[in-house]
PDB file of C-alpha atoms in Angstrom:
ATOM      1  CA  MET A  92     -71.362  -3.092  33.365  1.00 44.00           C
ATOM      2  CA  SER A  93     -70.424   1.013  32.918  1.00 70.00           C
ATOM      3  CA  VAL A  94     -70.420   0.505  29.537  1.00 73.00           C
ATOM      4  CA  LEU A  95     -73.823  -1.085  29.428  1.00 76.00           C
ATOM      5  CA  VAL A  96     -75.102   2.100  31.083  1.00 72.00           C
ATOM      6  CA  SER A  97     -73.206   4.690  28.988  1.00 75.00           C
ATOM      7  CA  LEU A  98     -74.921   3.435  26.649  1.00 77.00           C
ATOM      8  CA  ILE A  99     -78.080   3.662  27.638  1.00 76.00           C
ATOM      9  CA  VAL A 100     -77.795   6.935  29.778  1.00 76.00           C
ATOM     10  CA  MET A 101     -76.632   8.153  25.410  1.00 78.00           C
ATOM     11  CA  LEU A 102     -78.603   6.323  23.171  1.00 78.00           C
ATOM     12  CA  GLY A 103     -81.829   8.202  25.745  1.00 78.00           C
ATOM     13  CA  MET A 104     -80.028  11.514  25.557  1.00 76.00           C
ATOM     14  CA  LEU A 105     -79.438  10.982  21.451  1.00 79.00           C
ATOM     15  CA  VAL A 106     -82.690   9.294  20.563  1.00 80.00           C
ATOM     16  CA  VAL A 107     -85.139   8.951  23.123  1.00 78.00           C
ATOM     17  CA  VAL A 108     -85.950  12.478  23.941  1.00 76.00           C
ATOM     18  CA  PRO A 109     -85.996  14.032  20.680  1.00 79.00           C
ATOM     19  CA  ALA A 110     -88.085  11.344  19.936  1.00 79.00           C
ATOM     20  CA  GLY A 111     -90.377  12.249  23.032  1.00 77.00           C
ATOM     21  CA  LEU A 112     -90.343  16.212  21.517  1.00 74.00           C
ATOM     22  CA  ARG A 113     -91.163  15.698  18.284  1.00 78.00           C
ATOM     23  CA  LEU A 114     -93.961  13.704  19.708  1.00 77.00           C
ATOM     24  CA  ILE A 115     -95.398  16.762  21.736  1.00 77.00           C
ATOM     25  CA  ASP A 116     -96.829  19.159  19.646  1.00 77.00           C
ATOM     26  CA  ALA A 117     -96.988  21.943  22.006  1.00 77.00           C
ATOM     27  CA  ALA A 118     -95.236  25.409  20.463  1.00 80.00           C
ATOM     28  CA  GLU A 119     -93.651  26.682  23.474  1.00 80.00           C
ATOM     29  CA  LEU A 120     -91.300  22.833  22.988  1.00 76.00           C
ATOM     30  CA  THR A 121     -90.460  24.374  19.590  1.00 82.00           C
ATOM     31  CA  PRO A 122     -86.708  25.571  21.103  1.00 83.00           C
ATOM     32  CA  ILE A 123     -86.202  22.867  22.994  1.00 80.00           C
ATOM     33  CA  ARG A 124     -85.891  20.794  20.183  1.00 79.00           C
ATOM     34  CA  ARG A 125     -84.008  23.273  18.629  1.00 82.00           C
ATOM     35  CA  THR A 126     -81.160  22.852  21.127  1.00 83.00           C
ATOM     36  CA  TRP A 127     -81.427  20.039  22.939  1.00 79.00           C
ATOM     37  CA  PRO A 128     -78.486  18.338  20.464  1.00 81.00           C
ATOM     38  CA  VAL A 129     -76.705  21.204  22.033  1.00 80.00           C
ATOM     39  CA  PHE A 130     -76.849  19.745  25.423  1.00 77.00           C
ATOM     40  CA  ALA A 131     -76.769  15.980  24.895  1.00 79.00           C
ATOM     41  CA  VAL A 132     -73.606  15.951  22.363  1.00 80.00           C
ATOM     42  CA  PRO A 133     -71.801  17.182  25.126  1.00 77.00           C
ATOM     43  CA  GLY A 134     -73.109  15.104  27.745  1.00 75.00           C
ATOM     44  CA  ALA A 135     -73.340  11.801  26.057  1.00 77.00           C
ATOM     45  CA  LEU A 136     -69.273  12.562  25.171  1.00 75.00           C
ATOM     46  CA  ALA A 137     -68.729  13.254  28.782  1.00 73.00           C
ATOM     47  CA  LEU A 138     -70.412   9.382  29.546  1.00 73.00           C
ATOM     48  CA  TRP A 139     -67.131   8.059  28.308  1.00 73.00           C
ATOM     49  CA  LEU A 140     -64.623  10.360  29.878  1.00 68.00           C
ATOM     50  CA  PRO A 141     -62.535   8.266  32.370  1.00 67.00           C
ATOM     51  CA  ARG A 142     -64.444   8.143  35.114  1.00 66.00           C
ATOM     52  CA  SER A 143     -61.428   8.682  38.241  1.00 70.00           C
ATOM     53  CA  ALA A 144     -61.283  12.169  36.188  1.00 74.00           C
ATOM     54  CA  ARG A 145     -63.880  14.064  38.353  1.00 81.00           C
ATOM     55  CA  PHE A 146     -62.156  17.390  37.752  1.00 85.00           C
ATOM     56  CA  THR A 147     -60.734  16.967  33.815  1.00 86.00           C
ATOM     57  CA  ARG A 148     -64.760  15.976  32.965  1.00 85.00           C
ATOM     58  CA  GLY A 149     -65.397  19.802  34.652  1.00 86.00           C
ATOM     59  CA  LEU A 150     -62.940  21.021  33.788  1.00 87.00           C
ATOM     60  CA  LEU A 151     -63.899  19.771  29.885  1.00 87.00           C
ATOM     61  CA  ALA A 152     -67.369  20.026  30.449  1.00 86.00           C
ATOM     62  CA  VAL A 153     -67.359  23.999  30.602  1.00 88.00           C
ATOM     63  CA  SER A 154     -64.950  24.578  28.036  1.00 88.00           C
ATOM     64  CA  ALA A 155     -67.230  22.533  25.526  1.00 87.00           C
ATOM     65  CA  ALA A 156     -70.576  25.085  26.789  1.00 87.00           C
ATOM     66  CA  VAL A 157     -68.329  28.085  27.016  1.00 88.00           C
ATOM     67  CA  LEU A 158     -67.750  27.190  23.099  1.00 87.00           C
ATOM     68  CA  VAL A 159     -71.438  26.244  22.432  1.00 87.00           C
ATOM     69  CA  ALA A 160     -72.281  29.809  23.525  1.00 88.00           C
ATOM     70  CA  THR A 161     -69.539  31.385  22.371  1.00 88.00           C
ATOM     71  CA  MET A 162     -70.214  29.655  18.460  1.00 88.00           C
ATOM     72  CA  LEU A 163     -74.272  30.672  18.668  1.00 87.00           C
ATOM     73  CA  LEU A 164     -72.962  34.473  19.731  1.00 86.00           C
ATOM     74  CA  ALA A 165     -70.652  34.491  16.713  1.00 88.00           C
ATOM     75  CA  LEU A 166     -73.827  32.519  14.294  1.00 88.00           C
ATOM     76  CA  SER A 167     -76.222  35.374  16.289  1.00 88.00           C
ATOM     77  CA  TRP A 168     -73.726  38.415  14.995  1.00 87.00           C
ATOM     78  CA  ALA A 169     -72.905  36.415  10.818  1.00 88.00           C
ATOM     79  CA  LEU A 170     -76.871  36.459  10.080  1.00 88.00           C
ATOM     80  CA  GLY A 171     -77.294  39.562  12.045  1.00 88.00           C
ATOM     81  CA  GLU A 172     -74.493  41.310   9.843  1.00 87.00           C
ATOM     82  CA  ALA A 173     -75.655  38.968   6.218  1.00 89.00           C
ATOM     83  CA  THR A 174     -79.849  39.730   7.367  1.00 90.00           C
ATOM     84  CA  GLY A 175     -79.323  42.889   9.054  1.00 88.00           C
ATOM     85  CA  LEU A 176     -81.590  42.143  12.054  1.00 88.00           C
ATOM     86  CA  PRO A 177     -80.449  43.036  15.137  1.00 88.00           C
ATOM     87  CA  HIS A 178     -77.087  42.074  16.576  1.00 86.00           C
ATOM     88  CA  PRO A 179     -74.183  42.244  19.088  1.00 86.00           C
ATOM     89  CA  ASN A 180     -71.833  45.629  17.513  1.00 87.00           C
ATOM     90  CA  LEU A 181     -67.702  44.758  17.214  1.00 84.00           C
ATOM     91  CA  THR A 182     -66.731  45.716  20.522  1.00 86.00           C
ATOM     92  CA  TRP A 183     -69.078  43.876  22.563  1.00 87.00           C
ATOM     93  CA  MET A 184     -67.960  40.687  19.913  1.00 85.00           C
ATOM     94  CA  ALA A 185     -65.231  40.928  20.677  1.00 83.00           C
ATOM     95  CA  ALA A 186     -66.135  41.338  24.775  1.00 85.00           C
ATOM     96  CA  THR A 187     -67.795  38.492  24.980  1.00 86.00           C
ATOM     97  CA  HIS A 188     -67.148  35.399  22.093  1.00 85.00           C
ATOM     98  CA  GLY A 189     -62.963  36.421  22.203  1.00 85.00           C
ATOM     99  CA  LEU A 190     -63.594  36.625  26.342  1.00 86.00           C
ATOM    100  CA  GLY A 191     -65.232  33.864  26.693  1.00 86.00           C
ATOM    101  CA  ASN A 192     -62.548  31.518  24.080  1.00 86.00           C
ATOM    102  CA  ALA A 193     -60.061  32.511  25.102  1.00 87.00           C
ATOM    103  CA  LEU A 194     -60.315  32.262  29.701  1.00 86.00           C
ATOM    104  CA  GLY A 195     -63.583  29.720  29.869  1.00 86.00           C
ATOM    105  CA  PHE A 196     -62.753  27.285  26.264  1.00 85.00           C
ATOM    106  CA  ALA A 197     -58.937  28.082  25.841  1.00 86.00           C
ATOM    107  CA  LEU A 198     -58.351  27.988  30.266  1.00 87.00           C
ATOM    108  CA  CYS A 199     -60.543  25.008  30.741  1.00 87.00           C
ATOM    109  CA  SER A 200     -59.389  23.100  27.546  1.00 88.00           C
ATOM    110  CA  VAL A 201     -55.438  23.188  28.012  1.00 89.00           C
ATOM    111  CA  PRO A 202     -55.507  22.058  31.224  1.00 89.00           C
ATOM    112  CA  ALA A 203     -58.073  19.047  30.891  1.00 88.00           C
ATOM    113  CA  TRP A 204     -56.303  17.723  27.785  1.00 86.00           C
ATOM    114  CA  ARG A 205     -53.042  17.727  29.501  1.00 88.00           C
ATOM    115  CA  ARG A 206     -54.398  15.825  32.333  1.00 86.00           C
ATOM    116  CA  LEU A 207     -55.839  13.125  30.191  1.00 84.00           C
ATOM    117  CA  LYS A 208     -52.422  12.818  27.978  1.00 83.00           C
ATOM    118  CA  GLU A 209     -50.460  12.767  31.966  1.00 82.00           C
ATOM    119  CA  LYS A 210     -52.817   9.746  33.224  1.00 77.00           C
ATOM    120  CA  ALA A 211     -51.931   8.024  29.645  1.00 75.00           C
ATOM    121  CA  ALA A 212     -48.677   7.831  30.554  1.00 67.00           C
TER     122      ALA A 212
END
């Protein structure tokens, strides 16, 4: 039963909601339409993690969210460098992107994957 529920929720997150957002022709929904996959894909993948490891799922969710945020920051810096648009300077990037990846991504994902490996053994 839980597999069926996970499939239905995943279908809703990845297909139904984006289709519904495309049907509504409101200009203020354009940013949501563009960023929906960034939030829906980690959520859909989290459905398939073991249910007994709630803390582990939380760690993986935090690491996924931090990775998305820091990669968007890196993308904004790269686009700014390439096009001349305003963007953060290199010092700010090292402080946010580097620190975010080191603390938010690595310090959350490594213990989570170790916990998953220990449970599998």
